[in-house]
C-alpha cells in the first residue's frame, strides 16, 4: 500500500502530541491492516476486533437514532482503546495508557483520523473510476450495479441560539 508510509508518519506525529499513546493502527472497515505501530499487540487480531466492534457501534448508533459512526471509546483497568472514523473506508484505533488526557486523545485522534481518511480515500479514488466509453475494459453485458461506499461524514458544530426567558419553558407552562 502506497499510503502506509504517510500513515506511519502521522502515527509518529500523533505520538509526539499525545505521549501516553502506546499504539496506533489504521485498518479498513473490513478488518484488514493498512498500517500499524502496535508494540506488544498483534495488529491483525486488533484490526479484526476493531472491525467487529465497529459493526456493533454502527448498529447501536443507528438503532438509537444517533446518526453515523464517529468514534468508540473503551476503558480498561490499564488504559484506553479509542476508534475513530477515518474517511469512507477506514478506521483509526489508538491505544493509550490509563493516565492519558482523554480530551486530548479525542482531539488528536479525530484530527489524525481525518488526515488518514484523506490519504486512504485519495488512494482508493482511482480504483473506483469507471472505464471510459468505448474502452476495451467496458463489460459487454450489463452487470448488477455495485453500491458505492457510504462516506463517513465529518463532524460539524451548529451554533445554538441563546436561551432567553421568552423561549424557556417552565413547569407552570402547559
PDB file of C-alpha atoms in Angstrom:
ATOM      1  CA  UNK A   1       0.000   0.000   0.000  1.00  0.00           C
ATOM      2  CA  UNK A   2       1.419   3.339  -1.056  1.00  0.00           C
ATOM      3  CA  UNK A   3      -0.269   5.231   1.809  1.00  0.00           C
ATOM      4  CA  UNK A   4       1.461   3.174   4.510  1.00  0.00           C
ATOM      5  CA  UNK A   5       4.492   5.488   4.869  1.00  0.00           C
ATOM      6  CA  UNK A   6       2.415   8.694   5.221  1.00  0.00           C
ATOM      7  CA  UNK A   7       0.150   6.923   7.751  1.00  0.00           C
ATOM      8  CA  UNK A   8       3.185   5.862   9.793  1.00  0.00           C
ATOM      9  CA  UNK A   9       4.406   9.487   9.681  1.00  0.00           C
ATOM     10  CA  UNK A  10       1.019  10.548  11.050  1.00  0.00           C
ATOM     11  CA  UNK A  11       1.398   7.970  13.839  1.00  0.00           C
ATOM     12  CA  UNK A  12       4.791   9.474  14.779  1.00  0.00           C
ATOM     13  CA  UNK A  13       3.345  12.995  14.906  1.00  0.00           C
ATOM     14  CA  UNK A  14       0.426  11.701  16.955  1.00  0.00           C
ATOM     15  CA  UNK A  15       2.751  10.051  19.483  1.00  0.00           C
ATOM     16  CA  UNK A  16       4.637  13.356  19.831  1.00  0.00           C
ATOM     17  CA  UNK A  17       1.384  15.199  20.603  1.00  0.00           C
ATOM     18  CA  UNK A  18      -0.016  12.500  22.933  1.00  0.00           C
ATOM     19  CA  UNK A  19       2.916  10.996  24.874  1.00  0.00           C
ATOM     20  CA  UNK A  20       0.714   8.427  26.674  1.00  0.00           C
ATOM     21  CA  UNK A  21      -0.156   6.804  23.351  1.00  0.00           C
ATOM     22  CA  UNK A  22       1.078   3.201  23.357  1.00  0.00           C
ATOM     23  CA  UNK A  23      -0.085   2.077  19.924  1.00  0.00           C
ATOM     24  CA  UNK A  24      -1.840   3.069  16.717  1.00  0.00           C
ATOM     25  CA  UNK A  25      -3.460   1.082  13.948  1.00  0.00           C
ATOM     26  CA  UNK A  26      -5.160   2.086  10.713  1.00  0.00           C
ATOM     27  CA  UNK A  27      -7.425  -0.577   9.272  1.00  0.00           C
ATOM     28  CA  UNK A  28     -10.071  -0.945   6.641  1.00  0.00           C
ATOM     29  CA  UNK A  29     -13.633  -1.357   7.841  1.00  0.00           C
ATOM     30  CA  UNK A  30     -13.262  -4.940   6.618  1.00  0.00           C
ATOM     31  CA  UNK A  31     -10.607  -5.643   9.270  1.00  0.00           C
ATOM     32  CA  UNK A  32      -7.508  -5.580   7.055  1.00  0.00           C
ATOM     33  CA  UNK A  33      -4.444  -3.743   8.409  1.00  0.00           C
ATOM     34  CA  UNK A  34      -3.382  -0.663   6.442  1.00  0.00           C
ATOM     35  CA  UNK A  35      -0.557   0.427   8.787  1.00  0.00           C
ATOM     36  CA  UNK A  36       0.340  -0.215  12.403  1.00  0.00           C
ATOM     37  CA  UNK A  37       2.597   0.790  15.255  1.00  0.00           C
ATOM     38  CA  UNK A  38       1.392  -1.533  17.993  1.00  0.00           C
ATOM     39  CA  UNK A  39       4.281  -2.870  20.072  1.00  0.00           C
ATOM     40  CA  UNK A  40       3.203  -5.912  22.059  1.00  0.00           C
ATOM     41  CA  UNK A  41      -0.185  -6.173  20.313  1.00  0.00           C
ATOM     42  CA  UNK A  42      -0.791  -8.408  17.305  1.00  0.00           C
ATOM     43  CA  UNK A  43      -2.041  -5.999  14.571  1.00  0.00           C
ATOM     44  CA  UNK A  44      -4.116  -8.480  12.530  1.00  0.00           C
ATOM     45  CA  UNK A  45      -6.061  -9.549  15.607  1.00  0.00           C
ATOM     46  CA  UNK A  46      -6.588  -5.941  16.694  1.00  0.00           C
ATOM     47  CA  UNK A  47      -7.791  -4.986  13.199  1.00  0.00           C
ATOM     48  CA  UNK A  48     -10.282  -7.869  13.186  1.00  0.00           C
ATOM     49  CA  UNK A  49     -11.565  -6.939  16.653  1.00  0.00           C
ATOM     50  CA  UNK A  50     -11.807  -3.301  15.606  1.00  0.00           C
ATOM     51  CA  UNK A  51     -13.952  -4.293  12.605  1.00  0.00           C
ATOM     52  CA  UNK A  52     -16.225  -6.358  14.870  1.00  0.00           C
ATOM     53  CA  UNK A  53     -16.550  -3.527  17.418  1.00  0.00           C
ATOM     54  CA  UNK A  54     -17.163  -1.067  14.587  1.00  0.00           C
ATOM     55  CA  UNK A  55     -20.021  -3.219  13.305  1.00  0.00           C
ATOM     56  CA  UNK A  56     -21.667  -3.234  16.733  1.00  0.00           C
ATOM     57  CA  UNK A  57     -21.074   0.502  17.281  1.00  0.00           C
ATOM     58  CA  UNK A  58     -22.595   1.373  13.898  1.00  0.00           C
ATOM     59  CA  UNK A  59     -25.674  -0.707  14.687  1.00  0.00           C
ATOM     60  CA  UNK A  60     -26.074   0.812  18.161  1.00  0.00           C
ATOM     61  CA  UNK A  61     -25.792   4.349  16.777  1.00  0.00           C
ATOM     62  CA  UNK A  62     -28.313   3.528  14.051  1.00  0.00           C
ATOM     63  CA  UNK A  63     -30.768   1.744  16.369  1.00  0.00           C
ATOM     64  CA  UNK A  64     -30.771   4.657  18.799  1.00  0.00           C
ATOM     65  CA  UNK A  65     -31.067   7.329  16.118  1.00  0.00           C
ATOM     66  CA  UNK A  66     -27.651   8.826  16.879  1.00  0.00           C
ATOM     67  CA  UNK A  67     -26.536   9.120  13.268  1.00  0.00           C
ATOM     68  CA  UNK A  68     -23.421   7.836  11.547  1.00  0.00           C
ATOM     69  CA  UNK A  69     -20.477   6.362  13.454  1.00  0.00           C
ATOM     70  CA  UNK A  70     -17.860   8.852  14.684  1.00  0.00           C
ATOM     71  CA  UNK A  71     -15.885   7.213  17.484  1.00  0.00           C
ATOM     72  CA  UNK A  72     -15.819   4.455  20.077  1.00  0.00           C
ATOM     73  CA  UNK A  73     -14.036   4.550  23.434  1.00  0.00           C
ATOM     74  CA  UNK A  74     -13.278   1.538  25.627  1.00  0.00           C
ATOM     75  CA  UNK A  75     -11.712   1.998  29.057  1.00  0.00           C
ATOM     76  CA  UNK A  76      -9.954  -0.888  30.747  1.00  0.00           C
ATOM     77  CA  UNK A  77      -8.135  -1.025  34.056  1.00  0.00           C
ATOM     78  CA  UNK A  78      -4.826  -0.339  32.300  1.00  0.00           C
ATOM     79  CA  UNK A  79      -5.843   2.225  29.707  1.00  0.00           C
ATOM     80  CA  UNK A  80      -7.984   3.129  26.725  1.00  0.00           C
ATOM     81  CA  UNK A  81      -8.791   1.863  23.251  1.00  0.00           C
ATOM     82  CA  UNK A  82     -10.249   4.592  21.036  1.00  0.00           C
ATOM     83  CA  UNK A  83     -11.505   4.049  17.499  1.00  0.00           C
ATOM     84  CA  UNK A  84     -12.245   6.922  15.122  1.00  0.00           C
ATOM     85  CA  UNK A  85     -13.779   7.085  11.655  1.00  0.00           C
ATOM     86  CA  UNK A  86     -11.069   7.677   9.047  1.00  0.00           C
ATOM     87  CA  UNK A  87     -12.654   8.555   5.738  1.00  0.00           C
ATOM     88  CA  UNK A  88     -15.129   6.364   3.883  1.00  0.00           C
ATOM     89  CA  UNK A  89     -13.443   3.006   4.263  1.00  0.00           C
ATOM     90  CA  UNK A  90     -11.021   3.079   7.181  1.00  0.00           C
ATOM     91  CA  UNK A  91     -10.798   3.447  10.946  1.00  0.00           C
ATOM     92  CA  UNK A  92      -8.047   4.589  13.282  1.00  0.00           C
ATOM     93  CA  UNK A  93      -7.579   2.705  16.554  1.00  0.00           C
ATOM     94  CA  UNK A  94      -5.423   4.222  19.281  1.00  0.00           C
ATOM     95  CA  UNK A  95      -4.145   2.553  22.444  1.00  0.00           C
ATOM     96  CA  UNK A  96      -3.366   4.824  25.380  1.00  0.00           C
ATOM     97  CA  UNK A  97      -2.143   4.489  28.951  1.00  0.00           C
ATOM     98  CA  UNK A  98      -4.573   4.981  31.831  1.00  0.00           C
ATOM     99  CA  UNK A  99      -3.182   8.449  32.668  1.00  0.00           C
ATOM    100  CA  UNK A 100      -3.939   9.946  29.250  1.00  0.00           C
ATOM    101  CA  UNK A 101      -5.899  13.166  28.993  1.00  0.00           C
ATOM    102  CA  UNK A 102      -8.993  11.761  27.271  1.00  0.00           C
ATOM    103  CA  UNK A 103      -9.977  15.149  25.845  1.00  0.00           C
ATOM    104  CA  UNK A 104      -6.565  15.475  24.220  1.00  0.00           C
ATOM    105  CA  UNK A 105      -6.780  11.875  22.974  1.00  0.00           C
ATOM    106  CA  UNK A 106     -10.117  12.646  21.310  1.00  0.00           C
ATOM    107  CA  UNK A 107      -8.927  15.940  19.841  1.00  0.00           C
ATOM    108  CA  UNK A 108      -5.788  14.467  18.311  1.00  0.00           C
ATOM    109  CA  UNK A 109      -7.450  11.168  17.368  1.00  0.00           C
ATOM    110  CA  UNK A 110     -10.202  12.944  15.435  1.00  0.00           C
ATOM    111  CA  UNK A 111      -7.675  15.108  13.597  1.00  0.00           C
ATOM    112  CA  UNK A 112      -5.428  12.155  12.766  1.00  0.00           C
ATOM    113  CA  UNK A 113      -8.440  10.111  11.662  1.00  0.00           C
ATOM    114  CA  UNK A 114      -9.446  12.859   9.251  1.00  0.00           C
ATOM    115  CA  UNK A 115      -5.928  13.096   7.779  1.00  0.00           C
ATOM    116  CA  UNK A 116      -5.588   9.315   7.470  1.00  0.00           C
ATOM    117  CA  UNK A 117      -9.028   9.175   5.882  1.00  0.00           C
ATOM    118  CA  UNK A 118      -7.911  11.687   3.265  1.00  0.00           C
ATOM    119  CA  UNK A 119      -4.826   9.581   2.484  1.00  0.00           C
ATOM    120  CA  UNK A 120      -6.775   6.319   2.215  1.00  0.00           C
ATOM    121  CA  UNK A 121      -9.652   7.837   0.243  1.00  0.00           C
ATOM    122  CA  UNK A 122      -7.248   9.554  -2.180  1.00  0.00           C
ATOM    123  CA  UNK A 123      -5.529   6.251  -2.865  1.00  0.00           C
ATOM    124  CA  UNK A 124      -8.822   4.413  -3.329  1.00  0.00           C
ATOM    125  CA  UNK A 125     -10.341   7.073  -5.641  1.00  0.00           C
ATOM    126  CA  UNK A 126      -8.578   5.924  -8.862  1.00  0.00           C
ATOM    127  CA  UNK A 127      -9.793   2.376  -8.233  1.00  0.00           C
ATOM    128  CA  UNK A 128     -13.458   3.434  -8.212  1.00  0.00           C
ATOM    129  CA  UNK A 129     -13.380   5.260 -11.558  1.00  0.00           C
ATOM    130  CA  UNK A 130     -15.433   3.625 -14.255  1.00  0.00           C
ATOM    131  CA  UNK A 131     -13.802   2.918 -17.622  1.00  0.00           C
ATOM    132  CA  UNK A 132     -14.219   5.451 -20.438  1.00  0.00           C
ATOM    133  CA  UNK A 133     -16.912   4.837 -23.036  1.00  0.00           C
ATOM    134  CA  UNK A 134     -15.738   2.578 -25.783  1.00  0.00           C
ATOM    135  CA  UNK A 135     -12.942   1.225 -23.622  1.00  0.00           C
ATOM    136  CA  UNK A 136     -11.918  -2.379 -24.149  1.00  0.00           C
ATOM    137  CA  UNK A 137     -12.414  -2.938 -20.426  1.00  0.00           C
ATOM    138  CA  UNK A 138     -16.104  -1.979 -20.561  1.00  0.00           C
ATOM    139  CA  UNK A 139     -18.302  -5.025 -19.848  1.00  0.00           C
ATOM    140  CA  UNK A 140     -20.214  -6.474 -22.827  1.00  0.00           C
ATOM    141  CA  UNK A 141     -23.345  -7.270 -20.811  1.00  0.00           C
ATOM    142  CA  UNK A 142     -24.882  -5.208 -18.049  1.00  0.00           C
ATOM    143  CA  UNK A 143     -23.868  -6.272 -14.595  1.00  0.00           C
ATOM    144  CA  UNK A 144     -25.536  -5.561 -11.290  1.00  0.00           C
ATOM    145  CA  UNK A 145     -24.658  -2.091 -10.080  1.00  0.00           C
ATOM    146  CA  UNK A 146     -22.427  -2.010  -7.064  1.00  0.00           C
ATOM    147  CA  UNK A 147     -23.354   0.269  -4.223  1.00  0.00           C
ATOM    148  CA  UNK A 148     -20.698   2.928  -3.614  1.00  0.00           C
ATOM    149  CA  UNK A 149     -19.070   3.091  -0.212  1.00  0.00           C
ATOM    150  CA  UNK A 150     -21.009   5.362   2.126  1.00  0.00           C
ATOM    151  CA  UNK A 151     -18.794   8.269   3.172  1.00  0.00           C
ATOM    152  CA  UNK A 152     -18.102   8.766   6.866  1.00  0.00           C
ATOM    153  CA  UNK A 153     -19.357  12.300   7.484  1.00  0.00           C
ATOM    154  CA  UNK A 154     -17.183  14.940   9.020  1.00  0.00           C
ATOM    155  CA  UNK A 155     -18.057  16.387  12.379  1.00  0.00           C
ATOM    156  CA  UNK A 156     -19.701  19.767  12.318  1.00  0.00           C
ATOM    157  CA  UNK A 157     -20.925  22.007  15.088  1.00  0.00           C
ATOM    158  CA  UNK A 158     -24.067  24.069  14.924  1.00  0.00           C
ATOM    159  CA  UNK A 159     -24.374  27.286  16.844  1.00  0.00           C
ATOM    160  CA  UNK A 160     -27.145  27.341  19.393  1.00  0.00           C
ATOM    161  CA  UNK A 161     -29.469  30.243  19.928  1.00  0.00           C
ATOM    162  CA  UNK A 162     -29.157  31.889  23.308  1.00  0.00           C
ATOM    163  CA  UNK A 163     -31.857  30.745  25.662  1.00  0.00           C
ATOM    164  CA  UNK A 164     -33.976  33.572  26.982  1.00  0.00           C
ATOM    165  CA  UNK A 165     -36.878  33.695  29.381  1.00  0.00           C
ATOM    166  CA  UNK A 166     -39.182  34.329  26.414  1.00  0.00           C
ATOM    167  CA  UNK A 167     -38.454  30.903  24.887  1.00  0.00           C
ATOM    168  CA  UNK A 168     -37.796  28.989  28.109  1.00  0.00           C
ATOM    169  CA  UNK A 169     -40.447  26.612  29.344  1.00  0.00           C
ATOM    170  CA  UNK A 170     -41.283  26.394  32.980  1.00  0.00           C
ATOM    171  CA  UNK A 171     -43.307  23.879  34.948  1.00  0.00           C
ATOM    172  CA  UNK A 172     -46.224  26.306  35.014  1.00  0.00           C
ATOM    173  CA  UNK A 173     -46.387  26.480  31.191  1.00  0.00           C
ATOM    174  CA  UNK A 174     -48.777  23.900  29.840  1.00  0.00           C
TER     175      UNK A 174
END
